[in-house]
């Protein structure tokens, strides 16, 4: 856990992965990207649900990238934020770094990798992203133009933001309140 604190790396627990992926229509998923993939925990679950999908992980930490590769995942070792967008992905699943508001750059960059609307059976790619609770409840997603700043006071906001259960990341060494968003490509 001390290493996690130093590197701001908190592996995504299996229960969280199962929770955020529970509504994915796997029959529509052919390409999957996991930015900041760590040791490939999310990619492990994706492979279980969509064994024929083309997947790619990106990880800045060399040893974690090697761990994911050792599991058979295709992983590019590098900084996701400097990776040139290629809008070919049906699904992007990520748990980006939360430090400061660093996650904002990851969300906005990831959307550039989604298939545009109308280019697959669902209409376009989907980004599922774990975020600190403050991203929604403090209006930061509204500041990014992803929802209204006061969206949490409106009926129906659950279609955009979903809180994760309390202490979802306790086994990884943190009790930061978390949730996730599910959004499409930029318009």
PDB file of C-alpha atoms in Angstrom:
ATOM      1  CA  UNK A   1       0.000   0.000   0.000  1.00  0.00           C
ATOM      2  CA  UNK A   2       2.906   2.402   0.595  1.00  0.00           C
ATOM      3  CA  UNK A   3       4.014   1.951  -3.010  1.00  0.00           C
ATOM      4  CA  UNK A   4       0.458   2.706  -4.119  1.00  0.00           C
ATOM      5  CA  UNK A   5       0.486   5.967  -2.197  1.00  0.00           C
ATOM      6  CA  UNK A   6       3.878   6.984  -3.604  1.00  0.00           C
ATOM      7  CA  UNK A   7       2.927   6.229  -7.203  1.00  0.00           C
ATOM      8  CA  UNK A   8      -0.792   7.078  -6.921  1.00  0.00           C
ATOM      9  CA  UNK A   9      -1.481   3.542  -8.125  1.00  0.00           C
ATOM     10  CA  UNK A  10      -4.541   1.879  -6.671  1.00  0.00           C
ATOM     11  CA  UNK A  11      -5.361  -1.358  -8.506  1.00  0.00           C
ATOM     12  CA  UNK A  12      -9.003  -1.734  -9.434  1.00  0.00           C
ATOM     13  CA  UNK A  13     -10.608  -4.487  -7.316  1.00  0.00           C
ATOM     14  CA  UNK A  14     -12.450  -7.250  -9.186  1.00  0.00           C
ATOM     15  CA  UNK A  15     -15.767  -6.346  -7.538  1.00  0.00           C
ATOM     16  CA  UNK A  16     -15.467  -2.787  -8.916  1.00  0.00           C
ATOM     17  CA  UNK A  17     -14.624  -4.055 -12.405  1.00  0.00           C
ATOM     18  CA  UNK A  18     -17.614  -6.404 -12.375  1.00  0.00           C
ATOM     19  CA  UNK A  19     -19.833  -3.552 -11.167  1.00  0.00           C
ATOM     20  CA  UNK A  20     -18.838  -1.037 -13.858  1.00  0.00           C
ATOM     21  CA  UNK A  21     -18.971  -3.594 -16.675  1.00  0.00           C
ATOM     22  CA  UNK A  22     -22.251  -5.230 -15.697  1.00  0.00           C
ATOM     23  CA  UNK A  23     -24.342  -3.454 -18.371  1.00  0.00           C
ATOM     24  CA  UNK A  24     -21.922  -3.735 -21.308  1.00  0.00           C
ATOM     25  CA  UNK A  25     -23.429  -5.370 -24.397  1.00  0.00           C
ATOM     26  CA  UNK A  26     -20.445  -7.562 -25.143  1.00  0.00           C
ATOM     27  CA  UNK A  27     -21.820  -8.758 -28.484  1.00  0.00           C
ATOM     28  CA  UNK A  28     -21.255  -5.213 -29.804  1.00  0.00           C
ATOM     29  CA  UNK A  29     -17.658  -4.922 -28.565  1.00  0.00           C
ATOM     30  CA  UNK A  30     -14.881  -5.610 -31.059  1.00  0.00           C
ATOM     31  CA  UNK A  31     -12.189  -3.152 -29.910  1.00  0.00           C
ATOM     32  CA  UNK A  32     -11.273  -2.186 -26.333  1.00  0.00           C
ATOM     33  CA  UNK A  33      -8.740   0.276 -24.922  1.00  0.00           C
ATOM     34  CA  UNK A  34      -7.614   0.525 -21.325  1.00  0.00           C
ATOM     35  CA  UNK A  35      -5.513   3.641 -20.693  1.00  0.00           C
ATOM     36  CA  UNK A  36      -3.382   3.522 -17.529  1.00  0.00           C
ATOM     37  CA  UNK A  37      -3.930  -0.232 -17.452  1.00  0.00           C
ATOM     38  CA  UNK A  38      -1.547  -1.040 -14.590  1.00  0.00           C
ATOM     39  CA  UNK A  39      -1.082  -4.794 -14.376  1.00  0.00           C
ATOM     40  CA  UNK A  40      -4.056  -5.474 -16.663  1.00  0.00           C
ATOM     41  CA  UNK A  41      -6.797  -6.245 -14.141  1.00  0.00           C
ATOM     42  CA  UNK A  42      -9.551  -4.653 -16.212  1.00  0.00           C
ATOM     43  CA  UNK A  43      -8.219  -6.262 -19.388  1.00  0.00           C
ATOM     44  CA  UNK A  44      -8.385  -9.643 -17.614  1.00  0.00           C
ATOM     45  CA  UNK A  45     -12.135  -9.234 -17.138  1.00  0.00           C
ATOM     46  CA  UNK A  46     -12.674  -7.859 -20.644  1.00  0.00           C
ATOM     47  CA  UNK A  47     -10.980 -10.972 -22.038  1.00  0.00           C
ATOM     48  CA  UNK A  48     -13.388 -13.174 -20.059  1.00  0.00           C
ATOM     49  CA  UNK A  49     -16.430 -11.428 -21.564  1.00  0.00           C
ATOM     50  CA  UNK A  50     -15.127 -10.731 -25.081  1.00  0.00           C
ATOM     51  CA  UNK A  51     -12.305 -13.196 -25.823  1.00  0.00           C
ATOM     52  CA  UNK A  52     -12.275 -12.279 -29.515  1.00  0.00           C
ATOM     53  CA  UNK A  53     -12.068  -8.526 -29.032  1.00  0.00           C
ATOM     54  CA  UNK A  54      -8.935  -6.657 -30.050  1.00  0.00           C
ATOM     55  CA  UNK A  55      -7.609  -5.038 -26.883  1.00  0.00           C
ATOM     56  CA  UNK A  56      -4.874  -2.572 -26.099  1.00  0.00           C
ATOM     57  CA  UNK A  57      -3.569  -1.362 -22.775  1.00  0.00           C
ATOM     58  CA  UNK A  58      -1.371   1.680 -22.266  1.00  0.00           C
ATOM     59  CA  UNK A  59       0.752   1.955 -19.114  1.00  0.00           C
ATOM     60  CA  UNK A  60       3.449   4.487 -18.235  1.00  0.00           C
ATOM     61  CA  UNK A  61       5.045   2.310 -15.521  1.00  0.00           C
ATOM     62  CA  UNK A  62       7.350  -0.210 -17.202  1.00  0.00           C
ATOM     63  CA  UNK A  63       7.118  -2.981 -14.601  1.00  0.00           C
ATOM     64  CA  UNK A  64       3.328  -2.895 -14.518  1.00  0.00           C
ATOM     65  CA  UNK A  65       3.229  -2.923 -18.323  1.00  0.00           C
ATOM     66  CA  UNK A  66       5.396  -6.064 -18.219  1.00  0.00           C
ATOM     67  CA  UNK A  67       3.042  -7.671 -15.673  1.00  0.00           C
ATOM     68  CA  UNK A  68       0.109  -7.091 -18.032  1.00  0.00           C
ATOM     69  CA  UNK A  69       2.066  -8.448 -20.996  1.00  0.00           C
ATOM     70  CA  UNK A  70       2.963 -11.548 -18.977  1.00  0.00           C
ATOM     71  CA  UNK A  71      -0.786 -12.230 -18.766  1.00  0.00           C
ATOM     72  CA  UNK A  72      -0.968 -12.149 -22.564  1.00  0.00           C
ATOM     73  CA  UNK A  73      -2.275  -8.597 -23.012  1.00  0.00           C
ATOM     74  CA  UNK A  74      -1.081  -6.300 -25.776  1.00  0.00           C
ATOM     75  CA  UNK A  75       0.269  -3.295 -23.851  1.00  0.00           C
ATOM     76  CA  UNK A  76       2.047  -0.181 -25.068  1.00  0.00           C
ATOM     77  CA  UNK A  77       4.494   1.188 -22.482  1.00  0.00           C
ATOM     78  CA  UNK A  78       4.114   4.945 -22.566  1.00  0.00           C
ATOM     79  CA  UNK A  79       2.208   7.993 -21.442  1.00  0.00           C
ATOM     80  CA  UNK A  80      -1.421   7.797 -22.536  1.00  0.00           C
ATOM     81  CA  UNK A  81      -1.695  11.587 -22.661  1.00  0.00           C
ATOM     82  CA  UNK A  82       0.974  11.766 -25.372  1.00  0.00           C
ATOM     83  CA  UNK A  83      -0.518   8.927 -27.432  1.00  0.00           C
ATOM     84  CA  UNK A  84      -1.971  10.061 -30.751  1.00  0.00           C
ATOM     85  CA  UNK A  85      -5.737   9.430 -30.785  1.00  0.00           C
ATOM     86  CA  UNK A  86      -7.077   6.756 -33.112  1.00  0.00           C
ATOM     87  CA  UNK A  87     -10.911   6.743 -32.986  1.00  0.00           C
ATOM     88  CA  UNK A  88     -11.398   3.002 -33.458  1.00  0.00           C
ATOM     89  CA  UNK A  89     -12.574   1.813 -30.040  1.00  0.00           C
ATOM     90  CA  UNK A  90     -16.038   0.490 -29.242  1.00  0.00           C
ATOM     91  CA  UNK A  91     -15.232   0.502 -25.530  1.00  0.00           C
ATOM     92  CA  UNK A  92     -12.728   2.309 -23.348  1.00  0.00           C
ATOM     93  CA  UNK A  93     -12.577   1.327 -19.697  1.00  0.00           C
ATOM     94  CA  UNK A  94     -10.308   3.229 -17.349  1.00  0.00           C
ATOM     95  CA  UNK A  95      -9.344   4.052 -13.798  1.00  0.00           C
ATOM     96  CA  UNK A  96      -7.108   7.090 -14.394  1.00  0.00           C
ATOM     97  CA  UNK A  97      -4.829   8.757 -11.850  1.00  0.00           C
ATOM     98  CA  UNK A  98      -6.854  10.927  -9.462  1.00  0.00           C
ATOM     99  CA  UNK A  99      -3.948  13.069  -8.212  1.00  0.00           C
ATOM    100  CA  UNK A 100      -5.067  16.692  -8.237  1.00  0.00           C
ATOM    101  CA  UNK A 101      -7.483  16.813 -11.116  1.00  0.00           C
ATOM    102  CA  UNK A 102      -5.198  14.835 -13.425  1.00  0.00           C
ATOM    103  CA  UNK A 103      -8.126  12.573 -14.292  1.00  0.00           C
ATOM    104  CA  UNK A 104      -9.672  15.425 -16.299  1.00  0.00           C
ATOM    105  CA  UNK A 105      -6.957  15.269 -18.947  1.00  0.00           C
ATOM    106  CA  UNK A 106      -7.389  11.499 -19.191  1.00  0.00           C
ATOM    107  CA  UNK A 107     -11.167  11.684 -19.683  1.00  0.00           C
ATOM    108  CA  UNK A 108     -10.981  14.356 -22.361  1.00  0.00           C
ATOM    109  CA  UNK A 109      -8.141  12.599 -24.209  1.00  0.00           C
ATOM    110  CA  UNK A 110      -9.830   9.182 -24.009  1.00  0.00           C
ATOM    111  CA  UNK A 111     -12.970  10.442 -25.756  1.00  0.00           C
ATOM    112  CA  UNK A 112     -10.839  11.121 -28.842  1.00  0.00           C
ATOM    113  CA  UNK A 113     -10.210   7.353 -29.129  1.00  0.00           C
ATOM    114  CA  UNK A 114     -13.910   6.383 -29.291  1.00  0.00           C
ATOM    115  CA  UNK A 115     -15.583   5.391 -32.534  1.00  0.00           C
ATOM    116  CA  UNK A 116     -17.673   8.335 -33.711  1.00  0.00           C
ATOM    117  CA  UNK A 117     -21.462   8.163 -33.587  1.00  0.00           C
ATOM    118  CA  UNK A 118     -22.892   5.985 -36.336  1.00  0.00           C
ATOM    119  CA  UNK A 119     -19.814   3.794 -36.794  1.00  0.00           C
ATOM    120  CA  UNK A 120     -20.996   0.700 -34.946  1.00  0.00           C
ATOM    121  CA  UNK A 121     -24.248  -1.017 -34.032  1.00  0.00           C
ATOM    122  CA  UNK A 122     -24.701   1.073 -30.879  1.00  0.00           C
ATOM    123  CA  UNK A 123     -24.107   4.395 -32.590  1.00  0.00           C
ATOM    124  CA  UNK A 124     -20.581   5.079 -31.335  1.00  0.00           C
ATOM    125  CA  UNK A 125     -18.017   4.092 -28.758  1.00  0.00           C
ATOM    126  CA  UNK A 126     -18.538   4.158 -25.000  1.00  0.00           C
ATOM    127  CA  UNK A 127     -16.165   5.368 -22.300  1.00  0.00           C
ATOM    128  CA  UNK A 128     -16.588   3.917 -18.810  1.00  0.00           C
ATOM    129  CA  UNK A 129     -14.361   5.781 -16.379  1.00  0.00           C
ATOM    130  CA  UNK A 130     -13.886   5.451 -12.620  1.00  0.00           C
ATOM    131  CA  UNK A 131     -13.469   8.849 -10.965  1.00  0.00           C
ATOM    132  CA  UNK A 132     -13.262  10.398  -7.512  1.00  0.00           C
ATOM    133  CA  UNK A 133     -16.702  11.318  -6.183  1.00  0.00           C
ATOM    134  CA  UNK A 134     -15.666  14.972  -6.206  1.00  0.00           C
ATOM    135  CA  UNK A 135     -15.595  14.879 -10.020  1.00  0.00           C
ATOM    136  CA  UNK A 136     -19.380  14.836 -10.045  1.00  0.00           C
ATOM    137  CA  UNK A 137     -20.494  16.103  -6.660  1.00  0.00           C
ATOM    138  CA  UNK A 138     -18.238  19.183  -6.733  1.00  0.00           C
ATOM    139  CA  UNK A 139     -19.219  20.072 -10.319  1.00  0.00           C
ATOM    140  CA  UNK A 140     -15.887  19.345 -12.028  1.00  0.00           C
ATOM    141  CA  UNK A 141     -17.532  17.308 -14.796  1.00  0.00           C
ATOM    142  CA  UNK A 142     -19.772  20.302 -15.411  1.00  0.00           C
ATOM    143  CA  UNK A 143     -16.727  22.532 -15.714  1.00  0.00           C
ATOM    144  CA  UNK A 144     -15.513  20.202 -18.484  1.00  0.00           C
ATOM    145  CA  UNK A 145     -18.835  20.573 -20.278  1.00  0.00           C
ATOM    146  CA  UNK A 146     -19.772  16.933 -19.734  1.00  0.00           C
ATOM    147  CA  UNK A 147     -22.880  17.839 -17.735  1.00  0.00           C
ATOM    148  CA  UNK A 148     -24.357  20.880 -16.062  1.00  0.00           C
ATOM    149  CA  UNK A 149     -22.521  21.932 -12.918  1.00  0.00           C
ATOM    150  CA  UNK A 150     -25.670  21.357 -10.900  1.00  0.00           C
ATOM    151  CA  UNK A 151     -26.602  18.086 -12.661  1.00  0.00           C
ATOM    152  CA  UNK A 152     -26.621  16.199  -9.351  1.00  0.00           C
ATOM    153  CA  UNK A 153     -29.696  18.181  -8.323  1.00  0.00           C
ATOM    154  CA  UNK A 154     -31.633  17.084 -11.415  1.00  0.00           C
ATOM    155  CA  UNK A 155     -33.740  14.039 -11.905  1.00  0.00           C
ATOM    156  CA  UNK A 156     -32.113  11.473 -14.175  1.00  0.00           C
ATOM    157  CA  UNK A 157     -28.476  12.265 -13.409  1.00  0.00           C
ATOM    158  CA  UNK A 158     -27.988   8.560 -12.589  1.00  0.00           C
ATOM    159  CA  UNK A 159     -27.946   7.918 -16.338  1.00  0.00           C
ATOM    160  CA  UNK A 160     -24.615   9.723 -16.452  1.00  0.00           C
ATOM    161  CA  UNK A 161     -22.949   9.270 -13.044  1.00  0.00           C
ATOM    162  CA  UNK A 162     -23.144   6.269 -10.743  1.00  0.00           C
ATOM    163  CA  UNK A 163     -21.699   6.185  -7.244  1.00  0.00           C
ATOM    164  CA  UNK A 164     -19.654   3.109  -6.368  1.00  0.00           C
ATOM    165  CA  UNK A 165     -20.283   1.474  -2.976  1.00  0.00           C
ATOM    166  CA  UNK A 166     -18.496   2.972   0.029  1.00  0.00           C
ATOM    167  CA  UNK A 167     -14.924   1.664   0.462  1.00  0.00           C
ATOM    168  CA  UNK A 168     -14.855   0.109  -3.012  1.00  0.00           C
ATOM    169  CA  UNK A 169     -11.070   0.565  -3.137  1.00  0.00           C
ATOM    170  CA  UNK A 170     -10.302  -0.331   0.500  1.00  0.00           C
ATOM    171  CA  UNK A 171      -8.427  -3.504  -0.502  1.00  0.00           C
ATOM    172  CA  UNK A 172      -6.191  -1.335  -2.703  1.00  0.00           C
ATOM    173  CA  UNK A 173      -5.290   1.030   0.122  1.00  0.00           C
ATOM    174  CA  UNK A 174      -7.707   3.950  -0.157  1.00  0.00           C
ATOM    175  CA  UNK A 175     -11.203   4.888   0.938  1.00  0.00           C
ATOM    176  CA  UNK A 176     -11.639   7.795  -1.465  1.00  0.00           C
ATOM    177  CA  UNK A 177     -15.309   8.011  -2.490  1.00  0.00           C
ATOM    178  CA  UNK A 178     -15.599   6.905  -6.104  1.00  0.00           C
ATOM    179  CA  UNK A 179     -18.105   6.597  -8.884  1.00  0.00           C
ATOM    180  CA  UNK A 180     -18.034   6.206 -12.617  1.00  0.00           C
ATOM    181  CA  UNK A 181     -19.307   7.842 -15.759  1.00  0.00           C
ATOM    182  CA  UNK A 182     -20.463   6.271 -18.974  1.00  0.00           C
ATOM    183  CA  UNK A 183     -20.266   8.645 -21.918  1.00  0.00           C
ATOM    184  CA  UNK A 184     -19.965   8.585 -25.692  1.00  0.00           C
ATOM    185  CA  UNK A 185     -17.647  10.243 -28.194  1.00  0.00           C
ATOM    186  CA  UNK A 186     -17.233  13.973 -28.573  1.00  0.00           C
ATOM    187  CA  UNK A 187     -19.890  15.563 -30.733  1.00  0.00           C
TER     188      UNK A 187
END
